[in-house]
Amino acid sequence: MSATLGFKPFRFVALILTLLSSIWVSSTAYAQSTGWLQDPNHPPVMLRVMTTGQVDKEAKTIEAVLDVKLSGEWKTYWRSPGEGGVAPELDWSQSENIADIEWHWPVPAYYEQLGVMTLGYKHNVSFPITLRVEDFNQPVILRANLRLPSCTNICVITDYDVSLTLDPTDLTLDEDAAFLYTQGMSLTPKHNGMVEAQANYWDQANQTLTVKLTTNQKWEKPQILVDGDDVVDEYFAEPKIAYDGNDLYAKFKVSNWLGEADLAGKSITLTVSDASILSEVSTDISTTPLNMPSQTNFIWMVGFALLGGLILNIMPCVLPVLGMKLNSLLHSQDMAPRQIRLSFLASALGIITSFAILAGGLTLLKLGGNAIGWGIQFQNMWFIGFMVLVTLVFAINLLGLIEFRLPSGMNTWMATKGNNSHSGHFIQGMFATLLATPCSAPFLGTAVAYALGASYAEMWAIFIALGVGMSAPWLLFTAMPQLVKFLPKPGNWMNTVKTVFGVMMLITSLWLISLMKPFVGQMVSILAVIGVLLAVLIWIGLKHGKKVVIAILAVVTFAFGGGLIIGSLTADKWSTPIVDDLPWQKLDAEQIPELVAQGKTVFVDVTADWCITCKANKIGVILQNPVYDRLNAGEIVLMRGDWTTPSDSVTKYLQSNDRFGVPFNIVYGPKYPNGIPLPVILNSDVVMDAIKLAE
């Protein structure tokens, strides 16, 4: 009996399919990363594509990240590269089972090269990518050509072959990729409603676009970018920005590669970033006029400058000069109104001229690419030495130790030309301005910060306004010379007033001498000259029998000043009645974010020895309770930036906070990692509240 094996076709087909499937699967290499890709002809750039392992089956999406490393000063570009450059491109047309790829773009930075402004990234950048899959049950094959431009002073465009095969149902979490993806997304603006485009205006004649944005957040250092599919041939220059409350206005100068731009009716995307804002908003361009309130803000700043200049008159830096002016006022009561008017006008012109000279000097420094700031001349030993000599001359003249007289021939010449006191009044005004520059006053810091960061024309206007504000009291007497009649009548009491203000001027000289401490190594000869001059002046004073008391006072005062100088040479620091024993560290701006990330609060004090307001803040607030105990409790990191002498790091830190002078105080903390800037003149409530908010 024989048995015959029956043929079963269904089992045979199943077997063949199983074999084919196993062969196909074994020939398919699944991976979650391409590994680092690098062109041997262009080694400064490396890149890789990784999947995070995170998927959304309902949306049929896979998270991935394009991680790019650029060596040195090499950079690559944003989706809209700016005035020059080429945007990166990804051609994925040869891919399989991919319906779409969405490339997410973190906020770029402005870079300038040979006068050309571009937008892009340096060093490292991680671009989040979303892969949209057609069939989640089938393998995903990414075959793409990535064209990545990279530039320094030359530009290189490199093509990279990107190949990655994925099993959407069998991905594992890659922590590194997930971190880079999350980091990139946190820096990528979204249409999240944080910012609303309220209005815009395209000015065809002037080729400018003005947009009005509003937010319920706080504007601090906003950056506004414009791009869109309708404006690929247009370049939007870095805008002029003004904001008031929740409203922001940005005005762009627009150019077109092909000629004149015409944006009417086109759609644009506005990318908005700030300390607490990251958003995108789309809008259509209108031709309805919209006035940007930059002039309004500028007018406010002019008002601040006028008020700040006026307040300078009562600051301790300027007060001694007022003694000289008071003396001239009292002697001018019998003068004709025209003479009174001209003398006061001369003082006002001296003040305004000094501010114009300051504006001119700052303009030259700015044109030369140098750091600029309010009071920077007090970082120069020769300026301080000159000011010491000038204050001494004014002091001994007020005290009557020496009567300075011009040669008789010059007196006769000046008498024929007019009142010979006008030049003296003019010099007094200039001198008052020079002494005012180490002082910060309410409104002054805001106006100066605006001026130093504004256009040259606006800077000049602000500084002239400061001069007008400071000279306002003298301009008042210029307009109404009859006011002199309401001053007290001359008498012996005037000698007492002159002596008081003379002593104040001597104290000013001592303060200036104390500022020479950082320049001791360079100032030996100047200190020797000043010492000889003081000795001669005291000898002359003693020789005048009527001035013995004043001469003795001068000896005692300068002996005290000499003691301060000797003390500064023999000790690291010398105290005031109040000792600054707080545990200050040297300002290290790069360390602040790390400290805040650790949950710490950081209090920064940027100061200078020549800054009167800084000393007032220290003695009156920082070294007084409750602020002193709070800062000394060991829970707050204290950092101090010293701007007494030029310091690139301190200057850059000030400018990074839109400040151009001292004092500057700011509190950082976990709740305010970007810091809470404090007002120029501190009080304990403001400091304590800022610390509490930042923690």
XYZ file of C-alpha atoms in Angstrom:
695
model
C 0.000 0.000 0.000
C 1.474 3.259 -0.977
C 0.730 6.744 0.294
C 0.741 9.861 -1.868
C 1.664 13.288 -0.387
C -1.079 15.699 -1.373
C -0.223 19.191 -2.730
C -1.729 22.024 -0.635
C -1.439 25.352 -2.555
C -2.555 27.703 0.262
C 0.168 26.506 2.614
C 2.728 26.881 -0.159
C 1.755 30.500 -0.861
C 1.860 31.318 2.827
C 5.315 29.814 3.101
C 6.606 31.838 0.134
C 5.190 35.098 1.532
C 6.739 34.414 4.907
C 10.124 33.770 3.319
C 9.918 36.925 1.193
C 8.858 38.983 4.172
C 11.740 37.725 6.285
C 14.185 38.370 3.466
C 12.831 41.970 2.999
C 12.904 42.693 6.702
C 16.426 41.354 7.074
C 17.590 43.584 4.215
C 16.036 46.718 5.740
C 18.275 48.606 8.200
C 16.286 50.535 10.783
C 17.947 53.389 12.648
C 16.976 56.495 14.576
C 19.990 58.615 13.617
C 22.080 59.235 10.536
C 25.148 59.720 12.693
C 27.373 62.737 12.099
C 27.675 63.765 8.451
C 30.634 65.819 7.308
C 31.957 66.855 3.914
C 35.745 66.285 3.843
C 36.062 69.351 1.624
C 34.355 71.522 4.254
C 35.161 70.223 7.762
C 33.915 73.285 9.771
C 30.342 71.971 9.489
C 28.911 68.736 10.935
C 25.281 67.673 11.071
C 23.018 64.776 11.916
C 19.337 63.899 11.755
C 17.814 62.060 14.738
C 14.360 60.956 15.745
C 13.342 61.479 19.349
C 11.241 58.290 19.556
C 8.119 60.364 20.181
C 5.221 59.754 17.775
C 1.599 60.809 17.461
C -0.315 57.924 15.864
C -3.518 59.902 15.480
C -1.778 62.780 13.743
C 0.623 60.346 12.043
C 3.685 62.396 12.986
C 7.222 61.568 14.080
C 9.475 64.009 15.944
C 12.979 64.501 14.541
C 15.756 67.077 14.857
C 18.422 68.402 12.495
C 21.435 69.120 14.705
C 24.099 71.391 13.157
C 27.528 72.225 14.585
C 29.560 75.099 13.108
C 33.162 75.705 14.101
C 34.617 79.098 15.001
C 32.869 82.048 13.373
C 31.050 80.020 10.721
C 27.321 80.639 10.564
C 24.320 79.404 8.646
C 21.081 81.197 7.818
C 17.448 81.539 8.839
C 14.616 80.730 6.422
C 14.817 84.386 5.326
C 18.550 85.088 5.298
C 18.480 88.880 5.272
C 20.350 91.266 3.012
C 22.733 88.532 1.873
C 23.091 84.789 2.139
C 21.045 81.760 1.112
C 18.459 79.901 3.171
C 19.026 76.165 3.825
C 16.942 73.819 1.665
C 15.759 70.224 2.145
C 14.713 68.250 -0.938
C 12.920 65.097 0.312
C 11.098 64.255 -2.913
C 12.736 60.799 -3.159
C 11.453 59.761 0.282
C 8.867 57.017 0.775
C 5.797 56.956 3.011
C 6.243 60.627 3.939
C 3.356 63.000 3.233
C 5.029 66.189 4.438
C 7.999 67.532 6.374
C 7.636 70.634 8.562
C 10.878 72.466 9.365
C 10.719 74.571 12.554
C 12.992 77.638 12.763
C 14.352 78.933 16.120
C 14.688 82.703 16.420
C 17.833 83.861 14.600
C 20.249 86.681 15.425
C 21.485 89.595 13.318
C 25.021 89.337 11.934
C 26.887 91.969 9.982
C 29.676 91.215 7.523
C 31.281 93.984 5.448
C 28.213 96.177 5.871
C 25.743 93.424 4.885
C 23.185 92.453 7.536
C 22.088 88.820 7.681
C 19.941 86.613 9.902
C 21.144 83.257 11.105
C 22.918 81.112 13.650
C 26.454 80.551 14.897
C 28.158 77.653 16.680
C 25.301 75.165 17.347
C 21.699 75.156 16.207
C 19.055 72.417 16.476
C 16.158 72.596 14.009
C 13.073 70.606 15.130
C 11.483 68.670 12.265
C 8.054 67.031 12.086
C 7.656 64.070 9.701
C 4.058 63.471 8.599
C 3.619 59.797 7.670
C 1.199 58.395 5.068
C 0.857 54.870 6.526
C 1.957 54.314 10.099
C 2.061 50.540 9.592
C 4.697 50.741 6.855
C 8.398 51.664 7.068
C 9.346 55.309 6.567
C 12.284 55.974 4.279
C 13.785 59.463 4.369
C 15.936 60.142 1.339
C 16.822 63.799 1.146
C 19.376 66.261 -0.099
C 20.181 68.994 2.425
C 21.738 72.079 0.873
C 23.314 73.986 3.766
C 25.101 77.334 3.252
C 27.780 78.356 5.757
C 29.720 81.625 5.822
C 32.460 83.594 7.516
C 34.183 86.142 5.297
C 33.625 83.558 2.553
C 30.549 81.433 1.842
C 30.350 77.725 1.062
C 27.235 75.836 -0.035
C 27.440 72.121 0.719
C 25.079 69.277 -0.212
C 24.554 66.465 2.290
C 22.844 63.156 1.479
C 20.488 62.350 4.341
C 19.220 58.779 4.502
C 17.218 57.261 7.334
C 14.836 54.265 7.435
C 12.365 54.092 10.340
C 9.780 51.694 11.699
C 7.140 54.061 13.126
C 5.790 51.283 15.374
C 9.119 50.408 16.911
C 10.897 53.635 17.931
C 12.599 54.037 21.307
C 13.186 57.221 23.271
C 16.473 58.967 22.436
C 17.130 61.337 25.342
C 19.721 63.427 23.489
C 17.462 63.882 20.491
C 14.468 64.623 22.716
C 16.456 67.297 24.580
C 17.627 68.995 21.364
C 14.116 68.833 19.879
C 12.559 70.364 23.003
C 15.260 72.999 23.209
C 14.757 73.942 19.563
C 10.974 74.104 19.917
C 11.312 76.321 22.995
C 13.167 78.842 20.807
C 10.746 78.575 17.887
C 7.949 81.168 17.657
C 4.415 79.876 17.164
C 1.019 81.315 16.338
C 0.050 81.329 20.010
C -1.882 84.571 20.384
C 0.728 86.218 22.641
C 1.023 89.066 20.128
C -1.663 90.682 18.000
C -1.019 92.675 14.815
C -3.390 95.587 15.269
C -2.504 97.637 12.203
C 0.144 98.284 9.571
C 0.950 100.795 6.847
C 2.884 100.428 3.603
C 4.338 103.772 2.468
C 5.042 103.262 -1.232
C 6.771 106.612 -1.716
C 9.263 106.123 1.120
C 9.481 102.321 0.798
C 8.757 101.806 4.503
C 6.497 99.405 6.381
C 5.148 100.338 9.803
C 3.447 97.720 11.980
C 1.623 98.090 15.276
C 1.713 95.136 17.672
C 0.139 94.681 21.070
C 0.666 92.174 23.877
C -0.383 91.676 27.472
C 3.257 90.970 28.371
C 6.016 93.492 29.123
C 8.110 94.794 26.245
C 11.787 94.770 27.179
C 14.179 94.155 24.264
C 11.918 93.164 21.362
C 13.150 91.830 18.034
C 10.726 91.937 15.104
C 11.370 90.059 11.850
C 9.319 90.016 8.651
C 9.115 87.329 5.976
C 6.537 85.397 3.995
C 5.849 83.627 0.710
C 4.647 86.898 -0.846
C 7.809 88.850 0.007
C 10.678 86.529 -0.924
C 12.359 89.236 -3.051
C 12.148 91.933 -0.377
C 14.672 92.747 2.335
C 13.372 94.228 5.591
C 16.150 96.151 7.363
C 16.416 96.046 11.157
C 13.528 98.260 12.265
C 13.275 101.315 14.438
C 11.174 100.234 17.418
C 9.170 102.299 19.870
C 6.790 101.011 22.505
C 4.499 102.550 25.064
C 2.698 100.309 27.517
C 1.440 97.224 25.674
C 1.689 98.762 22.208
C 4.756 98.463 19.995
C 5.504 100.160 16.685
C 8.196 98.907 14.316
C 9.208 100.768 11.171
C 11.113 98.844 8.470
C 13.013 100.223 5.518
C 12.244 97.849 2.633
C 14.271 97.150 -0.489
C 13.734 94.764 -3.387
C 16.381 92.834 -5.270
C 14.638 93.617 -8.562
C 13.955 97.327 -8.050
C 11.211 99.195 -6.194
C 9.158 97.170 -3.729
C 5.356 97.106 -3.740
C 3.862 95.352 -0.707
C 0.279 96.558 -0.951
C -2.142 93.711 -0.199
C 0.571 91.098 0.343
C 0.640 88.713 3.307
C 3.538 88.705 5.745
C 4.569 86.818 8.851
C 5.902 88.772 11.826
C 8.278 86.873 14.098
C 8.324 88.503 17.529
C 10.738 87.658 20.324
C 11.426 89.308 23.657
C 12.386 88.370 27.200
C 8.986 86.795 27.870
C 7.497 86.754 24.364
C 7.954 84.276 21.524
C 5.261 84.431 18.885
C 4.406 84.565 15.209
C 1.519 86.506 13.724
C 0.366 86.827 10.119
C -1.281 89.858 8.569
C -2.100 91.463 5.234
C -0.413 94.735 4.349
C -2.551 97.870 4.307
C -2.035 101.265 2.655
C -4.013 103.124 5.329
C -1.647 105.637 7.009
C -0.440 104.716 10.476
C 1.733 107.097 12.457
C 4.577 105.512 14.381
C 4.929 107.291 17.747
C 8.734 107.385 17.637
C 8.522 111.146 17.653
C 6.209 110.942 20.645
C 8.735 108.811 22.499
C 11.504 111.141 21.375
C 9.556 114.143 22.676
C 9.139 112.336 26.005
C 12.897 111.782 26.123
C 13.521 115.452 25.392
C 11.208 116.261 28.298
C 13.113 113.832 30.532
C 16.361 115.486 29.439
C 15.060 118.952 30.295
C 13.866 117.803 33.709
C 16.992 115.741 34.410
C 19.221 118.667 33.475
C 17.269 120.958 35.785
C 17.624 118.520 38.707
C 21.395 118.393 38.151
C 21.606 121.905 39.597
C 20.913 120.590 43.101
C 23.104 117.484 42.880
C 26.241 117.520 45.076
C 28.469 117.471 41.998
C 27.222 120.874 40.844
C 26.262 122.578 44.099
C 29.719 124.147 44.767
C 29.580 125.961 41.436
C 26.300 127.528 42.465
C 28.213 129.317 45.208
C 30.227 131.155 42.620
C 27.083 132.009 40.715
C 25.345 133.179 43.893
C 28.249 135.510 44.554
C 27.967 136.993 41.072
C 24.181 137.298 41.471
C 24.497 139.357 44.605
C 26.965 141.713 42.979
C 24.816 142.148 39.895
C 21.853 143.845 41.567
C 23.011 147.321 40.583
C 23.765 146.326 37.014
C 21.606 147.421 34.114
C 19.026 144.833 32.997
C 20.892 144.347 29.721
C 24.134 143.548 31.554
C 22.330 141.141 33.895
C 20.654 139.445 30.961
C 23.934 139.037 29.079
C 25.796 137.663 32.119
C 23.170 135.003 32.725
C 22.972 134.233 29.028
C 26.749 133.699 29.038
C 26.421 131.144 31.854
C 23.621 129.349 30.032
C 25.619 129.281 26.807
C 28.588 127.870 28.718
C 26.430 125.015 30.009
C 24.844 124.302 26.631
C 28.212 124.526 24.864
C 29.674 121.952 27.235
C 26.846 119.532 26.526
C 27.366 120.110 22.803
C 31.078 119.326 23.237
C 30.136 116.149 25.122
C 27.780 115.166 22.307
C 30.520 115.837 19.764
C 33.052 113.760 21.673
C 30.627 110.875 22.070
C 29.796 111.073 18.360
C 33.479 110.700 17.467
C 33.853 107.773 19.871
C 30.728 106.131 18.482
C 31.917 106.595 14.893
C 35.213 104.993 15.895
C 33.432 101.964 17.328
C 34.455 102.788 20.913
C 32.423 102.222 24.050
C 30.480 105.299 25.082
C 28.828 106.172 28.350
C 27.819 108.964 30.672
C 30.803 110.145 32.731
C 33.443 108.082 30.893
C 35.861 111.039 30.942
C 36.292 110.379 34.679
C 38.073 107.172 33.675
C 40.932 109.329 32.327
C 43.687 110.377 34.738
C 44.557 113.532 32.802
C 40.978 114.762 32.889
C 40.784 114.191 36.647
C 44.128 115.958 37.160
C 42.898 118.911 35.110
C 39.669 119.065 37.106
C 41.636 119.035 40.377
C 43.626 122.073 39.263
C 40.511 123.902 38.059
C 38.569 123.266 41.271
C 41.537 124.440 43.321
C 41.718 127.654 41.314
C 38.007 128.314 41.842
C 38.265 127.415 45.537
C 41.166 129.703 46.384
C 39.509 132.492 44.426
C 36.280 132.080 46.427
C 38.248 131.979 49.675
C 40.120 135.093 48.718
C 43.581 133.563 49.039
C 44.535 134.890 45.613
C 42.746 137.445 43.448
C 43.203 136.433 39.825
C 43.509 139.424 37.568
C 44.093 139.711 33.876
C 46.950 141.874 32.554
C 45.998 145.536 32.387
C 46.263 145.601 28.610
C 43.786 142.733 28.299
C 41.433 144.376 30.801
C 41.472 147.560 28.715
C 40.776 145.566 25.515
C 37.899 143.687 27.105
C 36.456 146.887 28.566
C 36.153 148.307 25.080
C 34.410 145.151 23.879
C 31.893 144.796 26.622
C 31.433 143.531 30.149
C 34.604 141.648 31.103
C 32.671 139.246 33.332
C 30.898 137.502 30.463
C 33.781 135.159 29.721
C 33.954 134.267 33.402
C 30.263 133.425 33.497
C 30.654 131.355 30.340
C 33.528 129.386 31.912
C 31.500 128.870 35.098
C 28.730 127.323 33.032
C 31.135 124.985 31.242
C 32.770 124.013 34.521
C 29.405 123.229 36.134
C 28.645 120.840 33.266
C 31.957 119.012 33.641
C 31.296 118.487 37.341
C 27.756 117.304 36.586
C 28.788 114.363 34.409
C 29.602 111.887 37.227
C 26.121 112.472 38.656
C 22.969 110.612 37.747
C 19.665 112.221 38.544
C 16.038 111.156 38.148
C 15.064 111.219 34.461
C 18.689 111.856 33.460
C 19.615 108.166 33.164
C 16.578 107.386 30.993
C 17.277 110.301 28.658
C 21.003 109.575 28.350
C 20.434 105.837 27.778
C 17.974 106.688 25.000
C 20.388 109.228 23.495
C 23.420 106.959 23.449
C 21.465 104.198 21.718
C 19.638 106.488 19.272
C 20.621 108.145 16.014
C 23.263 110.862 15.990
C 20.655 113.579 15.443
C 18.549 112.356 18.367
C 21.636 112.074 20.589
C 22.578 115.680 19.857
C 19.026 116.834 20.499
C 18.906 115.029 23.862
C 22.253 116.478 24.988
C 21.282 120.007 23.966
C 18.034 119.520 25.910
C 20.090 118.460 28.945
C 22.059 121.671 28.607
C 18.911 123.761 28.294
C 17.414 122.028 31.335
C 20.505 122.592 33.462
C 20.750 126.214 32.368
C 17.019 126.839 32.920
C 17.533 128.868 36.162
C 19.947 131.188 34.358
C 17.698 131.436 31.325
C 14.916 132.471 33.691
C 17.009 135.411 34.901
C 17.944 136.131 31.279
C 14.274 136.449 30.403
C 13.370 138.363 33.593
C 16.463 140.184 34.884
C 14.262 142.129 37.323
C 14.172 138.977 39.508
C 17.633 139.942 40.772
C 15.969 142.681 42.824
C 14.258 140.060 44.987
C 17.578 138.620 46.170
C 18.989 139.632 49.573
C 20.993 142.858 49.671
C 24.799 142.599 49.662
C 26.487 142.681 53.075
C 29.108 141.085 55.303
C 27.130 137.859 55.268
C 28.318 137.393 51.690
C 31.864 136.709 52.915
C 30.516 133.829 55.001
C 28.641 132.435 52.003
C 31.773 132.706 49.864
C 33.797 130.903 52.524
C 31.225 128.102 52.814
C 31.143 127.515 49.082
C 34.909 127.863 48.895
C 35.265 125.074 51.444
C 32.763 123.003 49.449
C 34.897 123.539 46.372
C 37.978 122.384 48.332
C 36.090 119.246 49.338
C 35.283 118.720 45.662
C 39.014 118.936 44.946
C 39.683 116.328 47.630
C 37.066 114.035 46.154
C 38.667 114.385 42.736
C 42.099 113.623 44.208
C 40.687 110.467 45.800
C 39.633 109.308 42.320
C 43.306 109.107 41.357
C 43.721 105.905 43.356
C 43.418 103.595 40.311
C 46.025 105.709 38.490
C 48.561 105.979 41.283
C 51.252 104.265 39.255
C 50.825 106.839 36.506
C 50.041 109.873 38.647
C 53.126 110.318 40.840
C 54.295 113.354 38.895
C 50.848 114.962 38.845
C 50.371 114.362 42.583
C 53.772 115.947 43.184
C 52.799 119.032 41.179
C 49.501 119.306 43.057
C 51.361 118.992 46.383
C 53.772 121.774 45.458
C 50.873 123.930 44.290
C 49.027 123.414 47.566
C 52.109 124.303 49.568
C 52.581 127.509 47.566
C 48.942 128.471 47.942
C 48.987 127.906 51.686
C 52.183 129.946 51.995
C 50.586 132.801 50.051
C 47.512 132.611 52.219
C 49.522 132.753 55.410
C 51.429 135.740 54.080
C 48.141 137.610 53.831
C 47.459 138.448 57.420
C 43.748 138.758 56.876
C 43.474 135.211 55.578
C 45.146 133.224 58.358
C 41.970 131.468 59.440
C 41.150 130.433 55.886
C 44.729 129.298 55.301
C 44.660 127.129 58.434
C 41.360 125.669 57.299
C 42.948 124.853 53.956
C 45.903 123.184 55.687
C 43.605 121.019 57.814
C 41.384 120.138 54.863
C 44.234 119.130 52.604
C 45.951 117.255 55.406
C 42.801 115.181 55.651
C 42.859 114.713 51.894
C 46.509 113.692 52.026
C 45.621 111.125 54.672
C 42.997 109.657 52.355
C 45.529 109.379 49.552
C 48.142 107.745 51.787
C 45.513 105.371 53.101
C 44.479 104.449 49.586
C 48.100 103.642 48.762
C 48.643 101.421 51.778
C 45.385 99.477 51.960
C 43.112 97.684 49.573
C 40.201 99.777 50.773
C 39.513 102.531 53.247
C 36.221 103.006 55.015
C 33.646 105.673 55.405
C 31.791 105.805 58.662
C 29.916 102.924 57.045
C 32.004 99.920 56.029
C 31.084 97.911 52.945
C 31.807 94.379 54.154
C 29.291 92.602 51.930
C 30.670 89.489 50.157
C 30.943 90.983 46.681
C 32.199 88.920 43.765
C 33.608 90.332 40.555
C 30.887 90.687 37.928
C 30.787 87.637 35.669
C 27.855 87.972 33.281
C 28.319 84.484 31.855
C 27.928 82.904 35.282
C 24.580 84.553 36.061
C 22.329 82.212 33.995
C 23.993 79.175 35.585
C 23.461 80.550 39.090
C 19.808 81.349 38.340
C 19.311 77.840 36.921
C 20.512 76.533 40.288
C 17.692 78.474 41.953
C 19.844 81.321 43.258
C 19.146 85.035 43.336
C 21.832 87.384 42.007
C 22.142 91.100 42.893
C 24.384 93.097 40.545
C 25.843 96.512 41.375
C 27.725 98.351 38.626
C 29.467 101.358 40.120
C 32.452 103.703 39.863
C 34.467 105.657 42.414
C 33.739 108.908 40.607
C 29.972 108.321 40.594
C 28.327 110.402 43.317
C 24.930 108.766 42.877
C 26.572 105.334 43.244
C 27.981 106.355 46.621
C 24.608 107.742 47.699
C 22.925 104.453 46.765
C 25.546 102.444 48.627
C 25.599 104.490 51.817
C 21.892 105.338 51.889
C 20.340 102.041 50.785
C 22.635 99.067 50.110
C 24.518 99.387 53.410
C 21.400 100.194 55.427
C 18.799 97.808 56.830
C 16.710 96.050 55.747
C 18.653 95.788 52.462
C 22.031 95.227 54.137
C 20.829 92.300 56.275
C 19.044 90.726 53.297
C 22.128 90.930 51.098
C 24.398 89.746 53.911
C 22.314 86.669 54.819
C 24.272 84.431 52.477
C 21.276 83.496 50.304
C 21.982 86.009 47.535
C 24.985 86.059 45.218
C 26.403 89.590 45.096
C 28.284 90.726 41.993
C 29.928 94.104 41.511
C 31.156 95.628 38.271
C 33.754 98.379 38.726
C 33.684 101.030 35.981
C 36.067 103.449 37.692
C 38.566 102.761 34.935
C 37.735 101.490 31.427
C 36.582 97.863 31.429
C 35.442 96.143 28.239
C 33.519 93.472 30.129
C 31.630 95.994 32.276
C 30.939 98.212 29.278
C 29.540 95.288 27.273
C 27.393 94.240 30.238
C 25.958 97.746 30.591
C 25.239 97.991 26.880
C 23.642 94.540 26.836
C 21.131 95.994 29.292
C 20.685 99.200 27.246
C 22.577 101.213 29.840
C 25.439 103.571 29.118
C 26.324 104.893 32.549
C 26.374 104.135 36.248
C 24.904 103.406 38.701
C 23.170 100.311 37.385
C 21.574 97.708 39.647
C 19.630 94.635 38.609
C 18.244 91.548 40.389
C 18.104 88.096 38.761
C 16.254 85.067 40.078
C 14.356 81.915 39.096
C 11.175 83.879 38.428
C 13.018 86.629 36.514
C 16.010 85.004 34.810
C 16.397 88.056 32.557
C 16.575 90.354 35.552
C 14.625 93.195 37.127
C 16.455 96.491 36.433
C 16.280 98.948 39.346
C 15.908 102.736 39.097
C 18.960 104.986 39.081
C 18.276 106.280 42.584
C 17.530 103.380 44.908
C 15.305 103.070 47.919
C 14.981 100.102 50.238
C 11.407 99.230 49.227
C 12.316 98.963 45.540
C 15.318 96.724 46.261
C 13.449 94.457 48.682
C 10.449 94.124 46.357
C 12.692 93.224 43.404
C 14.470 90.531 45.425
C 11.146 89.073 46.541
C 9.779 89.036 42.982
C 12.899 87.416 41.522
C 13.171 84.578 44.062
